[in-house]
Short mmCIF file of C-alpha atoms and ligand atoms in Angstrom, two decimals:
data_model
loop_
_atom_site.label_atom_id
_atom_site.label_comp_id
_atom_site.label_asym_id
_atom_site.label_seq_id
_atom_site.Cartn_x
_atom_site.Cartn_y
_atom_site.Cartn_z
CA UNK A 1 39.23 28.91 5.02
CA UNK A 2 36.19 30.64 6.53
CA UNK A 3 33.11 28.98 7.99
CA UNK A 4 31.32 28.28 11.26
CA UNK A 5 33.19 26.97 14.29
CA UNK A 6 32.66 23.24 14.01
CA UNK A 7 33.44 20.29 16.25
CA UNK A 8 36.60 18.35 15.42
CA UNK A 9 39.88 19.44 13.83
CA UNK A 10 39.96 22.67 11.87
CA UNK A 11 41.11 21.01 8.62
CA UNK A 12 39.36 22.00 5.42
CA UNK A 13 42.14 21.51 2.89
CA UNK A 14 43.43 18.67 0.74
CA UNK A 15 45.37 15.97 2.59
CA UNK A 16 48.19 14.90 0.29
CA UNK A 17 51.43 13.10 1.12
CA UNK A 18 50.94 13.52 4.84
CA UNK A 19 50.28 17.28 4.77
CA UNK A 20 47.45 19.78 4.41
CA UNK A 21 47.37 22.13 1.49
CA UNK A 22 45.11 24.45 -0.45
CA UNK A 23 43.64 23.46 -3.80
CA UNK A 24 45.18 24.67 -7.05
CA UNK A 25 44.55 28.43 -7.34
CA UNK A 26 42.96 28.44 -3.87
CA UNK A 27 39.63 27.09 -5.18
CA UNK A 28 36.97 26.25 -2.57
CA UNK A 29 33.38 25.07 -2.37
CA UNK A 30 30.88 25.43 0.45
CA UNK A 31 29.30 22.78 2.64
CA UNK A 32 25.83 23.59 3.89
CA UNK A 33 23.68 22.50 6.81
CA UNK A 34 20.72 20.59 5.30
CA UNK A 35 18.52 21.72 8.18
CA UNK A 36 18.52 25.38 7.13
CA UNK A 37 20.87 25.81 4.18
CA UNK A 38 23.38 27.90 6.16
CA UNK A 39 27.07 27.63 5.29
CA UNK A 40 28.98 25.29 7.58
CA UNK A 41 32.40 25.49 6.00
CA UNK A 42 34.41 26.35 2.97
CA UNK A 43 36.47 23.39 1.74
CA UNK A 44 39.39 23.15 -0.69
CA UNK A 45 38.05 22.21 -4.13
CA UNK A 46 40.55 19.74 -5.56
CA UNK A 47 41.34 19.99 -9.26
CA UNK A 48 42.44 17.22 -11.62
CA UNK A 49 46.01 18.42 -11.07
CA UNK A 50 45.56 18.09 -7.29
CA UNK A 51 44.16 14.58 -7.74
CA UNK A 52 47.14 13.58 -9.87
CA UNK A 53 49.43 14.97 -7.14
CA UNK A 54 47.57 12.77 -4.68
CA UNK A 55 48.00 9.75 -6.95
CA UNK A 56 51.71 10.58 -7.34
CA UNK A 57 51.99 10.48 -3.53
CA UNK A 58 50.07 7.19 -3.34
CA UNK A 59 52.25 5.64 -6.05
CA UNK A 60 55.46 6.81 -4.35
CA UNK A 61 54.35 5.32 -1.03
CA UNK A 62 53.05 2.01 -2.46
CA UNK A 63 56.17 -0.17 -2.47
CA UNK A 64 57.24 0.79 1.06
CA UNK A 65 53.74 0.34 2.40
CA UNK A 66 53.33 -3.07 0.74
CA UNK A 67 56.60 -4.15 2.36
CA UNK A 68 55.58 -2.99 5.85
CA UNK A 69 54.81 -5.59 8.51
CA UNK A 70 51.15 -6.63 8.61
CA UNK A 71 51.26 -6.23 12.39
CA UNK A 72 52.37 -2.59 11.99
CA UNK A 73 49.50 -1.92 9.61
CA UNK A 74 47.09 -3.57 12.02
CA UNK A 75 48.37 -1.50 14.91
CA UNK A 76 47.94 1.77 13.03
CA UNK A 77 44.35 0.77 12.33
CA UNK A 78 43.89 -0.13 15.98
CA UNK A 79 45.28 3.24 17.10
CA UNK A 80 42.92 5.03 14.72
CA UNK A 81 40.08 2.95 16.19
CA UNK A 82 40.99 4.07 19.72
CA UNK A 83 41.29 7.73 18.68
CA UNK A 84 37.91 7.64 16.97
CA UNK A 85 36.31 5.94 19.96
CA UNK A 86 37.66 8.71 22.22
CA UNK A 87 36.29 11.37 19.83
CA UNK A 88 32.90 9.83 19.20
CA UNK A 89 30.94 12.85 20.39
CA UNK A 90 32.72 15.45 18.27
CA UNK A 91 32.67 13.25 15.15
CA UNK A 92 28.98 12.51 15.65
CA UNK A 93 28.18 16.21 16.06
CA UNK A 94 30.14 17.07 12.91
CA UNK A 95 28.48 14.31 10.88
CA UNK A 96 25.05 15.31 12.12
CA UNK A 97 25.69 18.90 11.05
CA UNK A 98 26.93 18.13 7.56
CA UNK A 99 24.58 15.26 6.75
CA UNK A 100 21.48 15.93 8.84
CA UNK A 101 21.08 12.64 10.74
CA UNK A 102 20.38 12.93 14.46
CA UNK A 103 23.36 13.03 16.79
CA UNK A 104 22.17 9.73 18.29
CA UNK A 105 22.21 8.09 14.87
CA UNK A 106 25.54 9.69 14.06
CA UNK A 107 26.99 8.20 17.26
CA UNK A 108 25.72 4.86 16.02
CA UNK A 109 27.48 5.43 12.70
CA UNK A 110 30.73 6.34 14.45
CA UNK A 111 30.55 3.07 16.41
CA UNK A 112 29.58 1.05 13.32
CA UNK A 113 32.12 2.70 11.04
CA UNK A 114 34.86 2.36 13.63
CA UNK A 115 34.27 -1.38 13.92
CA UNK A 116 35.53 -1.75 10.33
CA UNK A 117 38.88 -0.41 11.54
CA UNK A 118 38.97 -2.84 14.46
CA UNK A 119 37.90 -5.74 12.22
CA UNK A 120 40.56 -5.00 9.59
CA UNK A 121 43.21 -4.33 12.23
CA UNK A 122 42.66 -7.99 13.11
CA UNK A 123 42.46 -9.17 9.49
CA UNK A 124 45.76 -7.50 8.50
CA UNK A 125 47.73 -10.36 10.06
CA UNK A 126 45.59 -13.15 8.60
CA UNK A 127 46.41 -12.70 4.90
CA UNK A 128 47.94 -15.90 3.58
CA UNK A 129 48.52 -17.93 0.46
CA UNK A 130 48.71 -21.71 0.12
CA UNK A 131 51.13 -24.52 -0.52
CA UNK A 132 49.81 -27.63 -2.26
CA UNK A 133 50.84 -30.56 -4.35
CA UNK A 134 49.52 -30.65 -7.89
CA UNK A 135 47.03 -33.49 -8.35
CA UNK A 136 49.50 -35.43 -10.54
CA UNK A 137 52.25 -35.02 -7.92
CA UNK A 138 54.59 -33.53 -10.50
CA UNK A 139 54.81 -30.04 -9.01
CA UNK A 140 54.08 -27.88 -6.02
CA UNK A 141 51.67 -24.98 -6.31
CA UNK A 142 52.16 -21.92 -4.13
CA UNK A 143 50.10 -18.75 -3.98
CA UNK A 144 51.28 -15.38 -2.70
CA UNK A 145 48.84 -12.60 -1.83
CA UNK A 146 49.89 -9.06 -2.70
CA UNK A 147 48.23 -5.67 -2.35
CA UNK A 148 46.46 -4.65 -5.53
CA UNK A 149 48.21 -1.26 -5.51
CA UNK A 150 47.09 2.38 -5.44
CA UNK A 151 43.31 2.69 -5.09
CA UNK A 152 40.68 5.34 -5.72
CA UNK A 153 37.99 5.19 -3.02
CA UNK A 154 34.82 7.16 -3.77
CA UNK A 155 32.48 7.56 -0.80
CA UNK A 156 28.84 8.73 -0.63
CA UNK A 157 27.17 11.49 1.39
CA UNK A 158 24.72 9.32 3.34
CA UNK A 159 27.23 7.53 5.62
CA UNK A 160 30.18 9.95 5.58
CA UNK A 161 32.24 7.89 8.02
CA UNK A 162 31.25 4.22 7.72
CA UNK A 163 31.49 4.08 3.94
CA UNK A 164 34.99 5.53 4.27
CA UNK A 165 36.26 3.21 7.00
CA UNK A 166 34.97 0.10 5.28
CA UNK A 167 37.10 0.93 2.25
CA UNK A 168 40.09 2.53 3.98
CA UNK A 169 40.32 -0.20 6.64
CA UNK A 170 40.85 -3.15 4.28
CA UNK A 171 43.02 -1.08 1.92
CA UNK A 172 45.39 -0.22 4.79
CA UNK A 173 45.32 -3.79 6.12
CA UNK A 174 46.15 -5.23 2.69
CA UNK A 175 49.04 -2.79 2.12
CA UNK A 176 47.41 -0.56 -0.50
CA UNK A 177 47.82 3.20 -0.77
CA UNK A 178 44.87 5.35 -1.76
CA UNK A 179 43.25 8.55 -2.94
CA UNK A 180 39.90 9.12 -1.24
CA UNK A 181 37.30 11.34 -2.84
CA UNK A 182 34.56 12.08 -0.30
CA UNK A 183 31.12 13.25 -1.38
CA UNK A 184 30.94 16.95 -2.20
CA UNK A 185 27.95 17.34 0.14
CA UNK A 186 29.68 15.79 3.18
CA UNK A 187 33.49 16.02 3.06
CA UNK A 188 34.03 17.23 6.64
CA UNK A 189 33.90 13.87 8.42
CA UNK A 190 36.44 12.42 5.98
CA UNK A 191 38.80 15.36 6.57
CA UNK A 192 38.53 14.71 10.32
CA UNK A 193 39.35 11.04 9.64
CA UNK A 194 42.44 12.00 7.62
CA UNK A 195 43.65 13.97 10.63
CA UNK A 196 43.05 10.97 12.89
CA UNK A 197 44.92 8.53 10.62
CA UNK A 198 47.81 10.99 10.55
CA UNK A 199 47.83 11.08 14.35
CA UNK A 200 47.62 7.27 14.42
CA UNK A 201 50.95 7.14 12.57
CA UNK A 202 49.94 6.31 9.00
CA UNK A 203 52.97 7.10 6.82
CA UNK A 204 52.74 10.03 4.34
CA UNK A 205 51.23 9.16 0.98
CA UNK A 206 49.30 6.07 2.14
CA UNK A 207 46.03 7.97 2.58
CA UNK A 208 45.35 11.07 0.48
CA UNK A 209 42.01 12.87 0.64
CA UNK A 210 40.87 15.16 -2.16
CA UNK A 211 37.43 16.76 -1.84
CA UNK A 212 36.15 18.21 -5.09
CA UNK A 213 33.10 19.68 -6.76
CA UNK A 214 34.29 18.15 -10.06
CA UNK A 215 33.99 14.46 -9.29
CA UNK A 216 33.50 13.19 -12.85
CA UNK A 217 36.56 14.99 -14.23
CA UNK A 218 38.66 13.77 -11.32
CA UNK A 219 37.70 10.10 -11.57
CA UNK A 220 38.06 10.16 -15.35
CA UNK A 221 41.61 11.53 -15.12
CA UNK A 222 42.68 9.15 -12.36
CA UNK A 223 41.17 6.11 -14.06
CA UNK A 224 42.95 6.92 -17.31
CA UNK A 225 46.22 6.59 -15.38
CA UNK A 226 47.72 3.08 -15.56
CA UNK A 227 49.26 3.51 -12.09
CA UNK A 228 45.81 3.43 -10.48
CA UNK A 229 44.98 -0.26 -9.92
CA UNK A 230 41.64 -0.30 -8.17
CA UNK A 231 38.43 1.68 -7.75
CA UNK A 232 35.94 1.13 -4.95
CA UNK A 233 32.73 3.09 -5.30
CA UNK A 234 29.59 3.44 -3.20
CA UNK A 235 26.83 5.42 -4.86
CA UNK A 236 24.20 5.35 -7.55
CA UNK A 237 23.90 2.67 -10.24
CA UNK A 238 24.17 5.17 -13.16
CA UNK A 239 27.46 6.55 -11.82
CA UNK A 240 28.65 3.01 -11.09
CA UNK A 241 27.96 2.01 -14.70
CA UNK A 242 29.95 5.02 -15.90
CA UNK A 243 32.92 4.06 -13.70
CA UNK A 244 32.78 0.46 -14.94
CA UNK A 245 32.98 1.77 -18.52
CA UNK A 246 35.88 4.06 -17.58
CA UNK A 247 37.79 1.18 -16.05
CA UNK A 248 37.93 -0.67 -19.38
CA UNK A 249 41.08 0.97 -20.74
CA UNK A 250 43.30 0.36 -17.72
CA UNK A 251 41.38 -2.72 -16.51
CA UNK A 252 41.29 -1.56 -12.91
CA UNK A 253 39.92 -3.93 -10.27
CA UNK A 254 36.47 -2.73 -9.17
CA UNK A 255 34.16 -2.91 -6.17
CA UNK A 256 30.73 -1.44 -6.89
CA UNK A 257 28.25 -0.91 -4.07
CA UNK A 258 25.29 0.61 -5.90
CA UNK A 259 21.57 1.23 -5.55
CA UNK A 260 18.93 -0.97 -3.97
CA UNK A 261 15.18 -1.55 -4.01
CA UNK A 262 14.79 -3.74 -0.93
CA UNK A 263 11.61 -5.77 -0.52
CA UNK A 264 10.34 -6.26 3.04
CA UNK A 265 8.17 -9.39 3.16
CA UNK A 266 5.76 -10.02 6.02
CA UNK A 267 4.08 -13.45 5.96
CA UNK A 268 0.82 -14.36 7.68
CA UNK A 269 2.71 -16.41 10.30
CA UNK A 270 5.00 -13.51 11.25
CA UNK A 271 5.09 -11.82 14.65
CA UNK A 272 3.51 -8.58 13.43
CA UNK A 273 4.87 -6.46 16.27
CA UNK A 274 8.39 -7.71 15.58
CA UNK A 275 7.82 -6.99 11.88
CA UNK A 276 6.81 -3.41 12.70
CA UNK A 277 9.93 -2.98 14.86
CA UNK A 278 12.01 -4.36 11.98
CA UNK A 279 10.23 -2.10 9.50
CA UNK A 280 11.01 0.98 11.56
CA UNK A 281 14.69 0.09 11.50
CA UNK A 282 14.85 -1.03 7.89
CA UNK A 283 12.92 2.02 6.71
CA UNK A 284 13.88 4.84 9.05
CA UNK A 285 17.59 4.24 9.68
CA UNK A 286 19.30 7.33 8.25
CA UNK A 287 15.87 8.91 7.41
CA UNK A 288 15.49 6.22 4.73
CA UNK A 289 18.60 7.51 2.97
CA UNK A 290 20.33 4.12 2.78
CA UNK A 291 20.82 1.68 -0.08
CA UNK A 292 19.66 -1.07 2.30
CA UNK A 293 16.45 0.79 3.21
CA UNK A 294 13.23 -1.20 2.89
CA UNK A 295 11.72 0.21 -0.28
CA UNK A 296 8.70 -2.04 -0.91
CA UNK A 297 6.63 -3.53 1.90
CA UNK A 298 4.91 -6.70 0.66
CA UNK A 299 2.54 -7.93 3.34
CA UNK A 300 0.31 -11.01 3.38
CA UNK A 301 -3.33 -10.02 2.99
CA UNK A 302 -4.27 -11.58 6.38
CA UNK A 303 -1.99 -9.24 8.34
CA UNK A 304 -1.70 -6.25 5.99
CA UNK A 305 -4.22 -4.02 7.76
CA UNK A 306 -2.78 -4.70 11.24
CA UNK A 307 0.78 -4.17 9.98
CA UNK A 308 -0.03 -0.93 8.13
CA UNK A 309 -1.98 0.55 11.05
CA UNK A 310 0.75 -0.24 13.57
CA UNK A 311 3.46 1.03 11.24
CA UNK A 312 1.52 4.25 10.54
CA UNK A 313 1.04 4.79 14.26
CA UNK A 314 4.79 4.48 14.90
CA UNK A 315 5.73 6.61 11.88
CA UNK A 316 3.21 9.31 12.79
CA UNK A 317 4.71 9.69 16.27
CA UNK A 318 8.25 10.37 15.05
CA UNK A 319 9.54 13.87 15.75
CA UNK A 320 11.01 15.64 12.72
CA UNK A 321 13.58 18.39 13.23
CA UNK A 322 17.22 19.40 13.36
CA UNK A 323 19.47 16.43 14.00
CA UNK A 324 21.22 18.28 16.83
CA UNK A 325 18.04 19.11 18.77
CA UNK A 326 17.08 16.87 21.71
CA UNK A 327 14.08 14.62 21.19
CA UNK A 328 14.31 14.63 17.39
CA UNK A 329 13.94 11.25 15.67
CA UNK A 330 14.13 12.25 12.01
CA UNK A 331 16.52 14.86 10.63
CA UNK A 332 16.37 16.67 7.29
CA UNK A 333 16.98 15.01 3.94
CA UNK A 334 20.23 15.91 2.28
CA UNK A 335 18.96 18.72 0.03
CA UNK A 336 15.88 20.23 -1.60
CA UNK A 337 16.22 18.02 -4.67
CA UNK A 338 15.90 14.99 -2.40
CA UNK A 339 12.70 16.37 -0.84
CA UNK A 340 11.22 17.11 -4.27
CA UNK A 341 12.09 13.64 -5.58
CA UNK A 342 10.54 11.91 -2.56
CA UNK A 343 7.39 14.04 -2.77
CA UNK A 344 7.01 13.33 -6.47
CA UNK A 345 7.11 9.57 -5.83
CA UNK A 346 4.45 9.94 -3.13
CA UNK A 347 2.10 12.07 -5.24
CA UNK A 348 2.53 9.74 -8.25
CA UNK A 349 1.71 6.72 -6.06
CA UNK A 350 -1.46 8.44 -4.77
CA UNK A 351 -2.41 9.33 -8.33
CA UNK A 352 -1.96 5.63 -9.22
CA UNK A 353 -4.46 4.66 -6.50
CA UNK A 354 -2.44 4.37 -3.27
CA UNK A 355 -4.05 5.46 0.00
CA UNK A 356 -2.11 7.88 2.19
CA UNK A 357 -2.25 6.56 5.78
CA UNK A 358 0.08 9.10 7.37
CA UNK A 359 2.45 11.87 6.22
CA UNK A 360 2.71 12.71 2.55
CA UNK A 361 4.10 16.23 2.72
CA UNK A 362 7.00 18.43 3.71
CA UNK A 363 6.50 20.55 6.85
CA UNK A 364 6.08 24.30 6.40
CA UNK A 365 9.20 26.43 6.82
CA UNK A 366 12.88 26.23 5.91
CA UNK A 367 14.99 23.07 5.73
CA UNK A 368 14.88 19.84 3.78
CA UNK A 369 12.39 17.96 5.96
CA UNK A 370 9.76 15.38 5.00
CA UNK A 371 7.08 13.82 7.20
CA UNK A 372 7.38 10.06 7.76
CA UNK A 373 4.85 8.58 5.37
CA UNK A 374 2.93 5.31 4.96
CA UNK A 375 1.08 4.46 1.75
CA UNK A 376 -1.27 1.48 1.46
CA UNK A 377 -2.43 -0.48 -1.60
CA UNK A 378 0.36 0.86 -3.77
CA UNK A 379 0.02 -0.23 -7.40
CA UNK A 380 2.69 -2.75 -8.40
CA UNK A 381 3.88 -0.73 -11.36
CA UNK A 382 3.88 2.61 -9.53
CA UNK A 383 7.22 4.40 -9.87
CA UNK A 384 7.73 4.27 -6.09
CA UNK A 385 7.97 0.46 -6.34
CA UNK A 386 10.58 0.64 -9.08
CA UNK A 387 12.85 3.39 -7.82
CA UNK A 388 15.01 3.76 -4.74
CA UNK A 389 12.99 6.20 -2.58
CA UNK A 390 15.85 7.43 -0.35
CA UNK A 391 13.44 9.04 2.09
CA UNK A 392 11.09 8.29 5.01
CA UNK A 393 8.29 6.73 2.95
CA UNK A 394 6.91 3.20 3.36
CA UNK A 395 4.77 1.94 0.45
CA UNK A 396 2.75 -1.11 1.49
CA UNK A 397 1.00 -3.56 -0.84
CA UNK A 398 -0.50 -7.00 -0.26
CA UNK A 399 0.19 -10.52 -1.56
CA UNK A 400 -1.59 -13.82 -1.13
CA UNK A 401 0.90 -16.61 -1.89
CA UNK A 402 4.58 -17.19 -1.19
CA UNK A 403 5.22 -17.71 -4.90
CA UNK A 404 3.69 -14.29 -5.63
CA UNK A 405 5.75 -12.64 -2.85
CA UNK A 406 9.02 -14.06 -4.18
CA UNK A 407 8.20 -13.20 -7.78
CA UNK A 408 7.34 -9.60 -6.89
CA UNK A 409 10.33 -9.26 -4.58
CA UNK A 410 12.62 -10.33 -7.43
CA UNK A 411 10.91 -8.10 -10.02
CA UNK A 412 13.54 -5.38 -9.99
CA UNK A 413 16.89 -4.81 -11.60
CA UNK A 414 18.41 -4.38 -8.14
CA UNK A 415 19.62 -7.10 -5.77
CA UNK A 416 21.14 -5.60 -2.64
CA UNK A 417 19.11 -6.32 0.51
CA UNK A 418 15.83 -8.13 1.23
CA UNK A 419 13.99 -8.62 4.53
CA UNK A 420 11.70 -11.51 5.46
CA UNK A 421 9.45 -11.85 8.51
CA UNK A 422 8.13 -15.36 9.11
CA UNK A 423 8.15 -17.99 11.87
CA UNK A 424 8.37 -20.85 9.38
CA UNK A 425 11.89 -22.28 9.25
CA UNK A 426 11.37 -24.18 6.00
CA UNK A 427 10.14 -20.98 4.34
CA UNK A 428 13.17 -19.09 5.66
CA UNK A 429 15.50 -21.59 4.03
CA UNK A 430 13.54 -21.54 0.74
CA UNK A 431 13.49 -17.75 0.60
CA UNK A 432 17.17 -17.34 1.43
CA UNK A 433 17.82 -19.38 -1.70
CA UNK A 434 15.12 -17.95 -3.95
CA UNK A 435 15.53 -14.25 -3.28
CA UNK A 436 17.97 -12.72 -5.78
CA UNK A 437 19.76 -10.53 -3.26
CA UNK A 438 23.25 -10.26 -1.85
CA UNK A 439 21.90 -9.94 1.71
CA UNK A 440 18.74 -11.31 3.32
CA UNK A 441 17.62 -10.27 6.80
CA UNK A 442 15.34 -12.79 8.53
CA UNK A 443 13.17 -11.39 11.32
CA UNK A 444 15.48 -8.39 11.61
CA UNK A 445 15.48 -4.94 10.09
CA UNK A 446 19.23 -4.41 10.43
CA UNK A 447 21.65 -6.50 8.39
CA UNK A 448 24.75 -4.29 8.37
CA UNK A 449 27.64 -5.74 10.35
CA UNK A 450 31.38 -5.14 9.89
CA UNK A 451 32.02 -8.89 10.23
CA UNK A 452 29.58 -9.74 7.41
CA UNK A 453 30.08 -9.48 3.63
CA UNK A 454 28.08 -6.44 2.47
CA UNK A 455 27.21 -6.21 -1.20
CA UNK A 456 24.72 -6.82 -3.95
CA UNK A 457 23.83 -8.64 -7.14
CA UNK A 458 22.59 -7.45 -10.54
CA UNK A 459 22.31 -3.63 -10.80
CA UNK A 460 23.29 -3.31 -7.13
CA UNK A 461 26.88 -4.01 -8.14
CA UNK A 462 29.55 -6.51 -7.20
CA UNK A 463 32.29 -7.05 -4.67
CA UNK A 464 31.91 -7.36 -0.91
CA UNK A 465 32.85 -4.98 1.90
CA UNK A 466 33.46 -6.12 5.47
CA UNK A 467 33.68 -9.71 6.67
CA UNK A 468 36.46 -12.06 5.63
CA UNK A 469 35.66 -11.13 2.04
CA UNK A 470 36.35 -7.40 2.48
CA UNK A 471 40.14 -7.59 2.37
CA UNK A 472 40.08 -9.87 -0.70
CA UNK A 473 38.96 -6.90 -2.79
CA UNK A 474 42.36 -5.30 -2.12
CA UNK A 475 44.53 -8.36 -2.76
CA UNK A 476 45.97 -9.97 -5.89
CA UNK A 477 47.14 -13.56 -6.18
CA UNK A 478 50.42 -14.65 -7.73
CA UNK A 479 50.75 -18.39 -8.30
CA UNK A 480 54.26 -19.85 -8.09
CA UNK A 481 55.02 -23.22 -9.71
CA UNK A 482 57.77 -25.34 -8.11
CA UNK A 483 59.01 -28.73 -9.15
CA UNK A 484 58.06 -31.65 -6.90
CA UNK A 485 61.63 -32.22 -5.73
O1 LIG B 501 23.64 3.46 1.17
C1 LIG B 501 24.28 2.47 1.51
C2 LIG B 501 25.09 2.49 2.67
C3 LIG B 501 25.04 1.21 3.42
C4 LIG B 501 25.00 1.46 4.85
C5 LIG B 501 25.26 0.22 5.64
O2 LIG B 501 26.40 -0.22 5.72
O3 LIG B 501 24.34 -0.31 6.20
#
């Protein structure tokens, strides 16, 4: 398949049953560089038939894989971890090219994403049931943990590696087989990962990767199949809702990691400089294209001006450009639609009365770039406060009481991540309990950690990835009743 010479393995096909193949009728789609729209590669465009072939392979491999030794599964994950660590630079370069993030950030994602493999290589051998006496002493109660079975793992474009490894890692550890559908915009990193798992010794059929430009048709067909037992999805809330509906007929197990609208609360007692450092991380990681990204900055009126000025100063000094160029801090957004959507939110906020402190436009010239932007005095009901921005824009508004801050923070259908900056311990404890979020960062702008349970509440979905909880999503429980004697 034609395309530019890219870092990493030259695999652009479907990975099914341990081998590479073309899509049905040789269909392909193109992957473009978001920095200038040029074609990076032509990738096999999996059809529904190809996806069913992949599921056939996963189903055929399931029983043998479930029966394999947990230590063997852990060691395959560990080998993949070592291979990825050795290839950090080429994977980071590839991810930067297909997604836009800077090579430095992409290296960070390789390290972060790879830690899920190390974590689950260690968790593979810790799966256990229990043995207990029934309260009345009349029987013994045993539980056995079993892999849930063949899974469909649907990964997003914004973290092409980490969102894959945090699903694939626990699935492998638990003894599940899988069909992975990477995002159409960024399939190349996942294809490189398939090659690495193959080299690490993963048996044929355990991991199958099917890129496609027809995602809805593929998931619909696979989810109608009773052999598919689980779906794990990271992406938008509307698509998540659709998948939940589709799961009804076959009652598949689900993990849904959906949208966010993270509040970032700065109280009057906060260390403002630390809050600005945290804001830069929580807002600008991945150019703001993260479900955990701080979306609404709620700052106490006593420190709002100082916070906004310092934040605007830092944002205004960021260098925007190609992710592969030295000295660049902020790469392009994923496509032109993303730039238009971000700009519309900014212009609507200004129309609603917000003051533009810095940024507010796309640079002249080609590519999907947007200037880091700070808005002050954003109206509460402005669209930018209700929608996930997914771009480098920080809308700041002020509050006066803790009760008001909590109420406004919780006024959203989403419940993924929230950030709090305060030096008051009692307030920290209160807020951790009152904020309706799956994750709360206190005096930090980075909450993601492979050893922690990642996930949301309400319209942000359900299920947890990473941590001790991550493998549970791929395990079933069978209870065995035994007589007392
Ligand atoms: O968009 C959501 C991806 C989450 C990235 C992370 O793990 O922090």
